[in-house]
mmCIF file of C-alpha atoms and ligand atoms in Angstrom:
data_model
loop_
_atom_site.group_PDB
_atom_site.id
_atom_site.type_symbol
_atom_site.label_atom_id
_atom_site.label_comp_id
_atom_site.label_asym_id
_atom_site.label_seq_id
_atom_site.Cartn_x
_atom_site.Cartn_y
_atom_site.Cartn_z
ATOM 1 C CA MET A 1 0.000 0.000 0.000
ATOM 2 C CA ARG A 2 1.262 3.495 -0.856
ATOM 3 C CA GLU A 3 1.339 5.363 2.432
ATOM 4 C CA THR A 4 0.207 8.978 2.613
ATOM 5 C CA VAL A 5 2.034 10.836 5.357
ATOM 6 C CA GLY A 6 0.995 13.589 7.731
ATOM 7 C CA PHE A 7 3.515 15.567 9.786
ATOM 8 C CA ILE A 8 2.629 17.600 12.879
ATOM 9 C CA GLY A 9 5.196 19.962 14.439
ATOM 10 C CA LEU A 10 7.640 21.780 12.171
ATOM 11 C CA GLY A 11 10.103 23.040 14.780
ATOM 12 C CA ILE A 12 13.884 22.779 14.648
ATOM 13 C CA MET A 13 13.637 18.991 14.282
ATOM 14 C CA GLY A 14 10.315 18.510 12.522
ATOM 15 C CA ARG A 15 11.053 20.747 9.551
ATOM 16 C CA GLY A 16 14.218 18.813 8.605
ATOM 17 C CA MET A 17 12.531 15.456 9.117
ATOM 18 C CA ALA A 18 9.473 16.476 7.064
ATOM 19 C CA ASN A 19 11.745 17.764 4.302
ATOM 20 C CA ASN A 20 13.481 14.398 4.134
ATOM 21 C CA LEU A 21 10.131 12.595 3.846
ATOM 22 C CA LEU A 22 9.243 14.889 0.937
ATOM 23 C CA ARG A 23 12.592 14.233 -0.730
ATOM 24 C CA ALA A 24 11.993 10.494 -0.361
ATOM 25 C CA GLY A 25 8.809 10.942 -2.404
ATOM 26 C CA PHE A 26 6.063 10.588 0.222
ATOM 27 C CA PRO A 27 2.926 12.659 -0.387
ATOM 28 C CA LEU A 28 3.002 14.931 2.662
ATOM 29 C CA ARG A 29 0.375 16.945 4.510
ATOM 30 C CA VAL A 30 1.753 19.130 7.307
ATOM 31 C CA TRP A 31 0.382 21.098 10.237
ATOM 32 C CA ASN A 32 2.087 23.483 12.622
ATOM 33 C CA ARG A 33 0.494 25.529 15.394
ATOM 34 C CA THR A 34 2.252 28.670 14.151
ATOM 35 C CA ALA A 35 0.993 28.535 10.584
ATOM 36 C CA SER A 36 3.821 30.564 9.008
ATOM 37 C CA ARG A 37 6.242 27.735 9.822
ATOM 38 C CA MET A 38 4.455 25.628 7.171
ATOM 39 C CA ASP A 39 5.410 27.961 4.301
ATOM 40 C CA GLU A 40 8.849 26.489 3.655
ATOM 41 C CA LEU A 41 7.442 22.943 3.454
ATOM 42 C CA VAL A 42 4.554 24.001 1.234
ATOM 43 C CA GLN A 43 7.020 25.669 -1.145
ATOM 44 C CA ALA A 44 8.930 22.381 -1.213
ATOM 45 C CA GLY A 45 5.774 20.476 -2.246
ATOM 46 C CA ALA A 46 3.827 19.628 0.916
ATOM 47 C CA THR A 47 0.163 20.475 1.462
ATOM 48 C CA ALA A 48 -0.827 22.622 4.457
ATOM 49 C CA GLY A 49 -3.407 21.004 6.734
ATOM 50 C CA SER A 50 -5.889 22.992 8.806
ATOM 51 C CA SER A 51 -5.606 20.961 12.047
ATOM 52 C CA PRO A 52 -4.120 17.698 13.372
ATOM 53 C CA ALA A 53 -7.530 16.064 12.744
ATOM 54 C CA ASP A 54 -7.477 17.266 9.131
ATOM 55 C CA VAL A 55 -3.940 15.915 8.633
ATOM 56 C CA ALA A 56 -4.991 12.565 10.102
ATOM 57 C CA ALA A 57 -8.106 12.358 7.908
ATOM 58 C CA GLN A 58 -5.902 12.595 4.789
ATOM 59 C CA SER A 59 -3.037 10.355 5.911
ATOM 60 C CA SER A 60 -2.381 6.674 6.529
ATOM 61 C CA ILE A 61 0.635 7.441 8.733
ATOM 62 C CA VAL A 62 0.817 10.519 10.982
ATOM 63 C CA VAL A 63 4.139 11.641 12.487
ATOM 64 C CA SER A 64 4.238 14.041 15.443
ATOM 65 C CA CYS A 65 7.286 15.947 16.666
ATOM 66 C CA VAL A 66 6.252 18.543 19.258
ATOM 67 C CA SER A 67 7.772 19.680 22.547
ATOM 68 C CA ASP A 68 6.556 17.909 25.686
ATOM 69 C CA THR A 69 4.076 15.324 26.992
ATOM 70 C CA PRO A 70 1.068 17.707 27.266
ATOM 71 C CA ASP A 71 1.753 18.942 23.721
ATOM 72 C CA VAL A 72 1.674 15.419 22.300
ATOM 73 C CA GLU A 73 -1.533 14.772 24.259
ATOM 74 C CA ALA A 74 -3.012 17.971 22.781
ATOM 75 C CA VAL A 75 -2.203 17.233 19.118
ATOM 76 C CA LEU A 76 -3.067 13.526 19.301
ATOM 77 C CA LEU A 77 -5.969 13.367 21.772
ATOM 78 C CA GLY A 78 -7.230 16.943 22.214
ATOM 79 C CA PRO A 79 -10.015 18.838 20.414
ATOM 80 C CA ASP A 80 -9.304 18.745 16.654
ATOM 81 C CA GLY A 81 -6.582 16.237 17.477
ATOM 82 C CA VAL A 82 -5.438 13.273 15.385
ATOM 83 C CA ILE A 83 -7.849 10.925 17.175
ATOM 84 C CA GLU A 84 -10.793 12.929 15.791
ATOM 85 C CA GLY A 85 -9.728 12.559 12.150
ATOM 86 C CA ALA A 86 -7.888 9.259 11.894
ATOM 87 C CA ARG A 87 -9.490 6.213 10.328
ATOM 88 C CA PRO A 88 -9.088 2.723 11.840
ATOM 89 C CA GLY A 89 -5.786 1.288 10.629
ATOM 90 C CA THR A 90 -3.956 4.609 10.788
ATOM 91 C CA LEU A 91 -0.472 4.501 12.293
ATOM 92 C CA VAL A 92 0.688 7.338 14.560
ATOM 93 C CA ILE A 93 4.445 7.709 15.076
ATOM 94 C CA ASP A 94 5.353 10.065 17.891
ATOM 95 C CA MET A 95 8.949 11.241 17.443
ATOM 96 C CA SER A 96 8.893 13.811 20.267
ATOM 97 C CA THR A 97 10.715 13.073 23.516
ATOM 98 C CA ILE A 98 8.063 12.570 26.201
ATOM 99 C CA SER A 99 7.257 10.480 29.263
ATOM 100 C CA PRO A 100 7.451 6.689 28.668
ATOM 101 C CA GLN A 101 4.544 6.205 31.084
ATOM 102 C CA ALA A 102 2.319 8.758 29.348
ATOM 103 C CA THR A 103 3.205 7.152 26.011
ATOM 104 C CA LEU A 104 1.607 3.892 27.175
ATOM 105 C CA THR A 105 -1.602 5.717 28.128
ATOM 106 C CA ILE A 106 -1.731 7.597 24.803
ATOM 107 C CA ALA A 107 -1.139 4.350 22.874
ATOM 108 C CA GLU A 108 -4.010 2.694 24.773
ATOM 109 C CA GLN A 109 -6.403 5.534 23.977
ATOM 110 C CA LEU A 110 -5.498 5.397 20.289
ATOM 111 C CA ALA A 111 -5.753 1.603 20.248
ATOM 112 C CA ALA A 112 -9.341 1.883 21.496
ATOM 113 C CA LYS A 113 -10.070 3.584 18.131
ATOM 114 C CA GLU A 114 -8.026 0.984 16.206
ATOM 115 C CA ILE A 115 -5.216 3.476 15.667
ATOM 116 C CA ALA A 116 -1.733 1.987 16.069
ATOM 117 C CA MET A 117 1.123 3.901 17.683
ATOM 118 C CA LEU A 118 4.898 3.714 17.730
ATOM 119 C CA ASP A 119 7.071 5.850 19.991
ATOM 120 C CA ALA A 120 10.148 6.749 17.964
ATOM 121 C CA PRO A 121 12.146 9.523 19.614
ATOM 122 C CA VAL A 122 15.343 10.611 17.949
ATOM 123 C CA SER A 123 18.875 11.719 18.659
ATOM 124 C CA GLY A 124 21.363 13.517 16.451
ATOM 125 C CA GLY A 125 20.347 17.147 16.810
ATOM 126 C CA SER A 126 19.156 19.598 14.221
ATOM 127 C CA GLU A 127 22.107 18.525 12.059
ATOM 128 C CA GLY A 128 20.883 14.907 12.040
ATOM 129 C CA ALA A 129 17.322 16.006 11.278
ATOM 130 C CA THR A 130 18.464 18.060 8.277
ATOM 131 C CA ARG A 131 20.853 15.449 6.909
ATOM 132 C CA GLY A 132 18.580 12.448 7.527
ATOM 133 C CA THR A 133 21.148 10.833 9.809
ATOM 134 C CA LEU A 134 19.177 10.643 13.057
ATOM 135 C CA SER A 135 19.372 7.777 15.503
ATOM 136 C CA ILE A 136 15.808 6.542 15.976
ATOM 137 C CA MET A 137 14.775 4.452 19.005
ATOM 138 C CA ILE A 138 11.494 2.668 18.394
ATOM 139 C CA GLY A 139 8.994 1.135 20.783
ATOM 140 C CA GLY A 140 5.898 -0.751 19.636
ATOM 141 C CA ASP A 141 4.594 -3.558 17.477
ATOM 142 C CA ALA A 142 7.080 -5.186 15.046
ATOM 143 C CA ALA A 143 4.632 -5.262 12.118
ATOM 144 C CA GLN A 144 4.027 -1.514 12.454
ATOM 145 C CA VAL A 145 7.780 -0.897 12.669
ATOM 146 C CA GLU A 146 8.193 -2.793 9.396
ATOM 147 C CA ARG A 147 5.363 -0.774 7.847
ATOM 148 C CA ALA A 148 7.031 2.487 8.871
ATOM 149 C CA MET A 149 10.599 1.474 7.953
ATOM 150 C CA PRO A 150 10.700 3.432 4.638
ATOM 151 C CA LEU A 151 9.842 6.596 6.617
ATOM 152 C CA PHE A 152 12.435 5.877 9.275
ATOM 153 C CA GLU A 153 15.044 5.232 6.565
ATOM 154 C CA ALA A 154 14.262 8.620 5.014
ATOM 155 C CA MET A 155 14.844 10.390 8.333
ATOM 156 C CA GLY A 156 17.510 8.362 10.096
ATOM 157 C CA LYS A 157 20.617 6.249 9.835
ATOM 158 C CA THR A 158 20.697 4.163 13.015
ATOM 159 C CA ILE A 159 17.231 2.692 13.376
ATOM 160 C CA THR A 160 16.680 0.367 16.321
ATOM 161 C CA HIS A 161 13.476 -1.374 17.359
ATOM 162 C CA VAL A 162 14.179 -1.573 21.076
ATOM 163 C CA GLY A 163 10.994 -3.209 22.404
ATOM 164 C CA GLY A 164 7.306 -2.738 23.151
ATOM 165 C CA ALA A 165 5.306 0.472 23.541
ATOM 166 C CA GLY A 166 7.114 3.115 25.606
ATOM 167 C CA SER A 167 10.531 1.510 25.349
ATOM 168 C CA GLY A 168 11.682 3.913 22.621
ATOM 169 C CA GLN A 169 11.136 6.739 25.099
ATOM 170 C CA THR A 170 12.976 4.866 27.858
ATOM 171 C CA VAL A 171 16.005 4.372 25.602
ATOM 172 C CA LYS A 172 15.839 8.031 24.555
ATOM 173 C CA LEU A 173 16.108 8.988 28.235
ATOM 174 C CA VAL A 174 19.162 6.716 28.504
ATOM 175 C CA ASN A 175 20.573 8.799 25.654
ATOM 176 C CA GLN A 176 19.755 12.040 27.474
ATOM 177 C CA ILE A 177 21.620 10.950 30.615
ATOM 178 C CA LEU A 178 24.663 10.550 28.367
ATOM 179 C CA VAL A 179 24.051 13.851 26.542
ATOM 180 C CA VAL A 180 23.906 16.016 29.667
ATOM 181 C CA GLY A 181 26.763 14.125 31.320
ATOM 182 C CA ASN A 182 28.850 14.848 28.233
ATOM 183 C CA ALA A 183 27.736 18.494 28.299
ATOM 184 C CA LEU A 184 28.911 18.819 31.909
ATOM 185 C CA ALA A 185 32.215 17.080 31.150
ATOM 186 C CA MET A 186 32.730 19.341 28.123
ATOM 187 C CA SER A 187 32.072 22.449 30.222
ATOM 188 C CA GLU A 188 34.531 21.463 32.956
ATOM 189 C CA ALA A 189 37.134 20.413 30.400
ATOM 190 C CA LEU A 190 36.992 23.731 28.524
ATOM 191 C CA LEU A 191 37.201 25.764 31.725
ATOM 192 C CA PHE A 192 40.200 23.698 32.778
ATOM 193 C CA ALA A 193 41.852 24.174 29.370
ATOM 194 C CA GLN A 194 41.307 27.922 29.460
ATOM 195 C CA ALA A 195 42.727 28.205 32.984
ATOM 196 C CA GLY A 196 45.670 26.037 31.886
ATOM 197 C CA GLY A 197 46.522 28.589 29.211
ATOM 198 C CA VAL A 198 46.449 26.198 26.244
ATOM 199 C CA ASP A 199 45.160 27.070 22.775
ATOM 200 C CA LEU A 200 41.487 26.044 22.920
ATOM 201 C CA GLN A 201 41.071 25.458 19.167
ATOM 202 C CA LYS A 202 44.047 23.105 19.186
ATOM 203 C CA THR A 203 42.773 21.421 22.356
ATOM 204 C CA VAL A 204 39.423 20.712 20.731
ATOM 205 C CA ALA A 205 41.124 19.367 17.600
ATOM 206 C CA ALA A 206 43.461 17.196 19.678
ATOM 207 C CA VAL A 207 40.886 15.467 21.873
ATOM 208 C CA SER A 208 37.757 15.297 19.696
ATOM 209 C CA GLN A 209 38.571 11.945 18.142
ATOM 210 C CA GLY A 210 40.151 10.402 21.241
ATOM 211 C CA ALA A 211 38.649 8.372 24.082
ATOM 212 C CA GLY A 212 37.275 11.559 25.653
ATOM 213 C CA GLY A 213 35.473 12.665 22.518
ATOM 214 C CA SER A 214 31.697 12.775 22.148
ATOM 215 C CA TRP A 215 29.071 14.072 19.731
ATOM 216 C CA MET A 216 28.501 16.902 22.193
ATOM 217 C CA PHE A 217 32.175 17.864 22.256
ATOM 218 C CA THR A 218 32.712 17.625 18.491
ATOM 219 C CA ASN A 219 29.606 19.642 17.622
ATOM 220 C CA ARG A 220 29.190 22.059 20.508
ATOM 221 C CA ALA A 221 32.713 22.855 21.786
ATOM 222 C CA PRO A 222 33.422 24.916 18.609
ATOM 223 C CA GLN A 223 30.150 26.773 19.196
ATOM 224 C CA ILE A 224 31.199 27.567 22.777
ATOM 225 C CA LEU A 225 34.568 28.863 21.591
ATOM 226 C CA ALA A 226 32.699 31.143 19.173
ATOM 227 C CA ARG A 227 30.347 32.209 22.028
ATOM 228 C CA ASP A 228 27.508 31.131 19.709
ATOM 229 C CA TRP A 229 24.484 30.203 21.826
ATOM 230 C CA ARG A 230 22.002 29.592 18.992
ATOM 231 C CA PRO A 231 20.072 26.426 19.837
ATOM 232 C CA GLY A 232 20.395 23.149 17.989
ATOM 233 C CA PHE A 233 18.504 21.944 21.050
ATOM 234 C CA SER A 234 17.140 24.585 23.383
ATOM 235 C CA LEU A 235 18.106 24.657 27.039
ATOM 236 C CA ASP A 236 14.398 24.626 28.011
ATOM 237 C CA LEU A 237 13.790 21.422 26.015
ATOM 238 C CA GLN A 238 16.976 19.876 27.398
ATOM 239 C CA GLN A 239 15.771 20.635 30.908
ATOM 240 C CA LYS A 240 12.424 19.026 30.018
ATOM 241 C CA ASP A 241 14.299 15.814 29.134
ATOM 242 C CA VAL A 242 16.348 15.915 32.340
ATOM 243 C CA ARG A 243 13.072 16.302 34.237
ATOM 244 C CA LEU A 244 11.659 13.253 32.379
ATOM 245 C CA VAL A 245 14.767 11.265 33.385
ATOM 246 C CA LEU A 246 14.430 12.271 37.054
ATOM 247 C CA ASP A 247 10.680 11.504 37.075
ATOM 248 C CA ALA A 248 11.273 8.049 35.569
ATOM 249 C CA ALA A 249 14.240 7.397 37.901
ATOM 250 C CA GLN A 250 12.030 8.285 40.853
ATOM 251 C CA GLN A 251 9.514 5.657 39.715
ATOM 252 C CA LEU A 252 12.300 3.125 39.160
ATOM 253 C CA GLY A 253 14.102 3.900 42.430
ATOM 254 C CA VAL A 254 17.438 4.637 40.730
ATOM 255 C CA PRO A 255 19.815 7.286 42.193
ATOM 256 C CA MET A 256 20.777 9.904 39.595
ATOM 257 C CA LEU A 257 23.615 11.881 41.133
ATOM 258 C CA ALA A 258 25.159 13.771 38.213
ATOM 259 C CA THR A 259 21.852 14.142 36.377
ATOM 260 C CA SER A 260 20.152 15.833 39.326
ATOM 261 C CA LEU A 261 23.153 18.172 39.718
ATOM 262 C CA ILE A 262 22.840 19.095 36.044
ATOM 263 C CA PHE A 263 19.089 19.674 36.463
ATOM 264 C CA ASN A 264 19.890 22.295 39.101
ATOM 265 C CA LEU A 265 22.649 23.900 37.018
ATOM 266 C CA TYR A 266 20.210 24.263 34.103
ATOM 267 C CA ARG A 267 17.672 25.713 36.525
ATOM 268 C CA THR A 268 20.095 28.542 37.421
ATOM 269 C CA LEU A 269 20.316 29.411 33.714
ATOM 270 C CA GLN A 270 16.535 29.315 33.250
ATOM 271 C CA VAL A 271 16.225 31.711 36.193
ATOM 272 C CA ARG A 272 18.640 34.024 34.353
ATOM 273 C CA GLY A 273 16.322 33.972 31.308
ATOM 274 C CA LEU A 274 18.619 31.818 29.143
ATOM 275 C CA GLY A 275 16.122 29.001 28.410
ATOM 276 C CA GLY A 276 16.016 29.791 24.692
ATOM 277 C CA GLU A 277 19.760 29.319 24.250
ATOM 278 C CA GLY A 278 21.322 26.030 23.184
ATOM 279 C CA ASN A 279 21.922 23.245 25.718
ATOM 280 C CA HIS A 280 25.698 23.874 25.467
ATOM 281 C CA ALA A 281 25.077 27.128 27.398
ATOM 282 C CA LEU A 282 25.373 24.816 30.445
ATOM 283 C CA ILE A 283 28.952 26.083 30.549
ATOM 284 C CA LYS A 284 27.651 29.510 31.623
ATOM 285 C CA ALA A 285 26.564 28.036 34.965
ATOM 286 C CA LEU A 286 30.091 26.757 35.579
ATOM 287 C CA GLU A 287 31.665 29.972 34.303
ATOM 288 C CA GLN A 288 29.725 31.859 36.934
ATOM 289 C CA LEU A 289 31.056 29.553 39.638
ATOM 290 C CA ALA A 290 34.602 29.747 38.268
ATOM 291 C CA GLY A 291 34.560 33.523 37.823
ATOM 292 C CA PHE A 292 35.860 33.529 34.244
ATOM 293 C CA GLU A 293 34.629 32.847 30.710
ATOM 294 C CA VAL A 294 35.859 30.412 28.097
ATOM 295 C CA ASN A 295 36.478 32.775 25.212
ATOM 296 C CA GLY A 296 38.537 30.723 22.773
ATOM 297 C CA ARG A 297 41.341 33.239 22.502
ATOM 298 C CA SER A 298 44.850 31.893 22.228
ATOM 299 C CA PRO A 299 47.091 32.619 25.195
ATOM 300 C CA GLY A 300 48.466 36.129 24.885
ATOM 301 C CA GLU A 301 45.907 37.187 22.254
ATOM 302 C CA ALA A 302 44.474 40.583 23.090
ATOM 303 C CA ALA A 303 40.766 40.912 23.826
ATOM 304 C CA SER A 304 38.980 42.778 21.041
HETATM 305 P P1 NAP B 401 11.075 23.351 18.744
HETATM 306 O O1 NAP B 401 11.941 23.888 17.675
HETATM 307 O O2 NAP B 401 10.847 24.156 19.977
HETATM 308 O O3 NAP B 401 9.654 23.004 18.075
HETATM 309 C C1 NAP B 401 8.590 22.542 18.851
HETATM 310 C C2 NAP B 401 7.438 22.253 17.927
HETATM 311 O O4 NAP B 401 6.340 21.761 18.702
HETATM 312 C C3 NAP B 401 6.927 23.478 17.170
HETATM 313 O O5 NAP B 401 6.483 23.064 15.908
HETATM 314 C C4 NAP B 401 5.768 23.923 18.050
HETATM 315 O O6 NAP B 401 4.821 24.707 17.376
HETATM 316 C C5 NAP B 401 5.192 22.576 18.427
HETATM 317 N N1 NAP B 401 4.355 22.615 19.624
HETATM 318 C C6 NAP B 401 4.757 22.778 20.904
HETATM 319 N N2 NAP B 401 3.707 22.727 21.744
HETATM 320 C C7 NAP B 401 2.610 22.552 20.977
HETATM 321 C C8 NAP B 401 1.234 22.409 21.263
HETATM 322 N N3 NAP B 401 0.761 22.448 22.528
HETATM 323 N N4 NAP B 401 0.386 22.232 20.232
HETATM 324 C C9 NAP B 401 0.846 22.194 18.968
HETATM 325 N N5 NAP B 401 2.148 22.300 18.620
HETATM 326 C C10 NAP B 401 3.015 22.476 19.627
HETATM 327 O O7 NAP B 401 11.556 21.925 19.262
HETATM 328 P P2 NAP B 401 12.458 20.823 18.525
HETATM 329 O O8 NAP B 401 13.877 21.076 18.867
HETATM 330 O O9 NAP B 401 12.022 20.672 17.117
HETATM 331 O O10 NAP B 401 12.008 19.530 19.376
HETATM 332 C C11 NAP B 401 10.832 18.786 19.093
HETATM 333 C C12 NAP B 401 10.900 17.469 19.864
HETATM 334 O O11 NAP B 401 12.062 16.735 19.437
HETATM 335 C C13 NAP B 401 11.032 17.667 21.385
HETATM 336 O O12 NAP B 401 10.329 16.669 22.078
HETATM 337 C C14 NAP B 401 12.530 17.525 21.597
HETATM 338 O O13 NAP B 401 12.819 17.115 22.929
HETATM 339 C C15 NAP B 401 12.874 16.460 20.567
HETATM 340 N N6 NAP B 401 14.281 16.455 20.134
HETATM 341 C C16 NAP B 401 14.925 17.609 19.799
HETATM 342 C C17 NAP B 401 16.259 17.554 19.396
HETATM 343 C C18 NAP B 401 17.041 18.794 19.006
HETATM 344 O O14 NAP B 401 18.279 18.709 18.917
HETATM 345 N N7 NAP B 401 16.402 19.927 18.743
HETATM 346 C C19 NAP B 401 16.921 16.342 19.335
HETATM 347 C C20 NAP B 401 16.239 15.191 19.665
HETATM 348 C C21 NAP B 401 14.922 15.254 20.062
HETATM 349 P P3 NAP B 401 5.032 26.305 17.209
HETATM 350 O O15 NAP B 401 5.886 26.460 15.974
HETATM 351 O O16 NAP B 401 3.676 26.844 17.056
HETATM 352 O O17 NAP B 401 5.723 26.780 18.454
#
């Protein structure tokens, strides 16, 4: 069967992912709460929908990529939501990062209307979304995963069916523990390098590919050196994921020492009004404690 695809949520991630579905040849109907964000996709060949329900009525597979758990609940289950337009047999793929527990409840409510659901959160940043190289962690029924594989292949490179409903979200939270831990390690390392008086550009080049390297370090350390705080992933959304980790860890009874420290460091930045900056702005919390900034200037280079 030729699938017709709907896409809800054209933010930093969604617009790249939707573009890659278009490029792969899927007929695409899109919807975004802020309507002007649909223009770019419509110019590229997509059709603008009038609501999530409208998108679902015209699609056999509906992808959502919005911010947080209540937002997914709103676009899937709320008034004018997907559940109001979808026919039995429709597949919903939620690619947002949300609560694993809430995902199970949403999947149950959709199943009552014979609508299937996969949770398929992603990793790889805005760069991965644009290039179609995301890591995709999928929870749900194997037959539906197989059905959706051509879509996943258009959007991602490492595609892993990790288990039943909700398990994609659990594995995504595993990923987020690693992401923020790497962000903290990167911040401390750069402060240490600056205080040690070494050339920061050369330091980044020297260690990026070694045992201490990480996606975070390779992609975000150069941004820090340029004092470029534009978000690939906003600090507010990062903090939302850390909160999801701590909530789930509370339910599981697992101590999360570094992750709860990072939650509080991010909180200090939110209080300072920096929630719209990228998640690498974590370093600003440590800079404040250290009393100096990482500015990327070579030792001896005059401040401009
Ligand atoms: P973003 O740029 O802030 O975009 C959020 C999108 O969600 C926008 O399209 C927004 O619509 C929509 N939205 C939010 N609340 C809504 C609501 N109540 N009803 C309808 N639409 C709503 O965020 P993003 O970076 O694309 O992230 C999207 C999801 O992917 C999040 O769950 C995030 O955690 C996850 N993710 C992000 C990254 C990354 O590097 N950015 C990486 C992996 C996973 P408006 O345009 O109207 O605001």
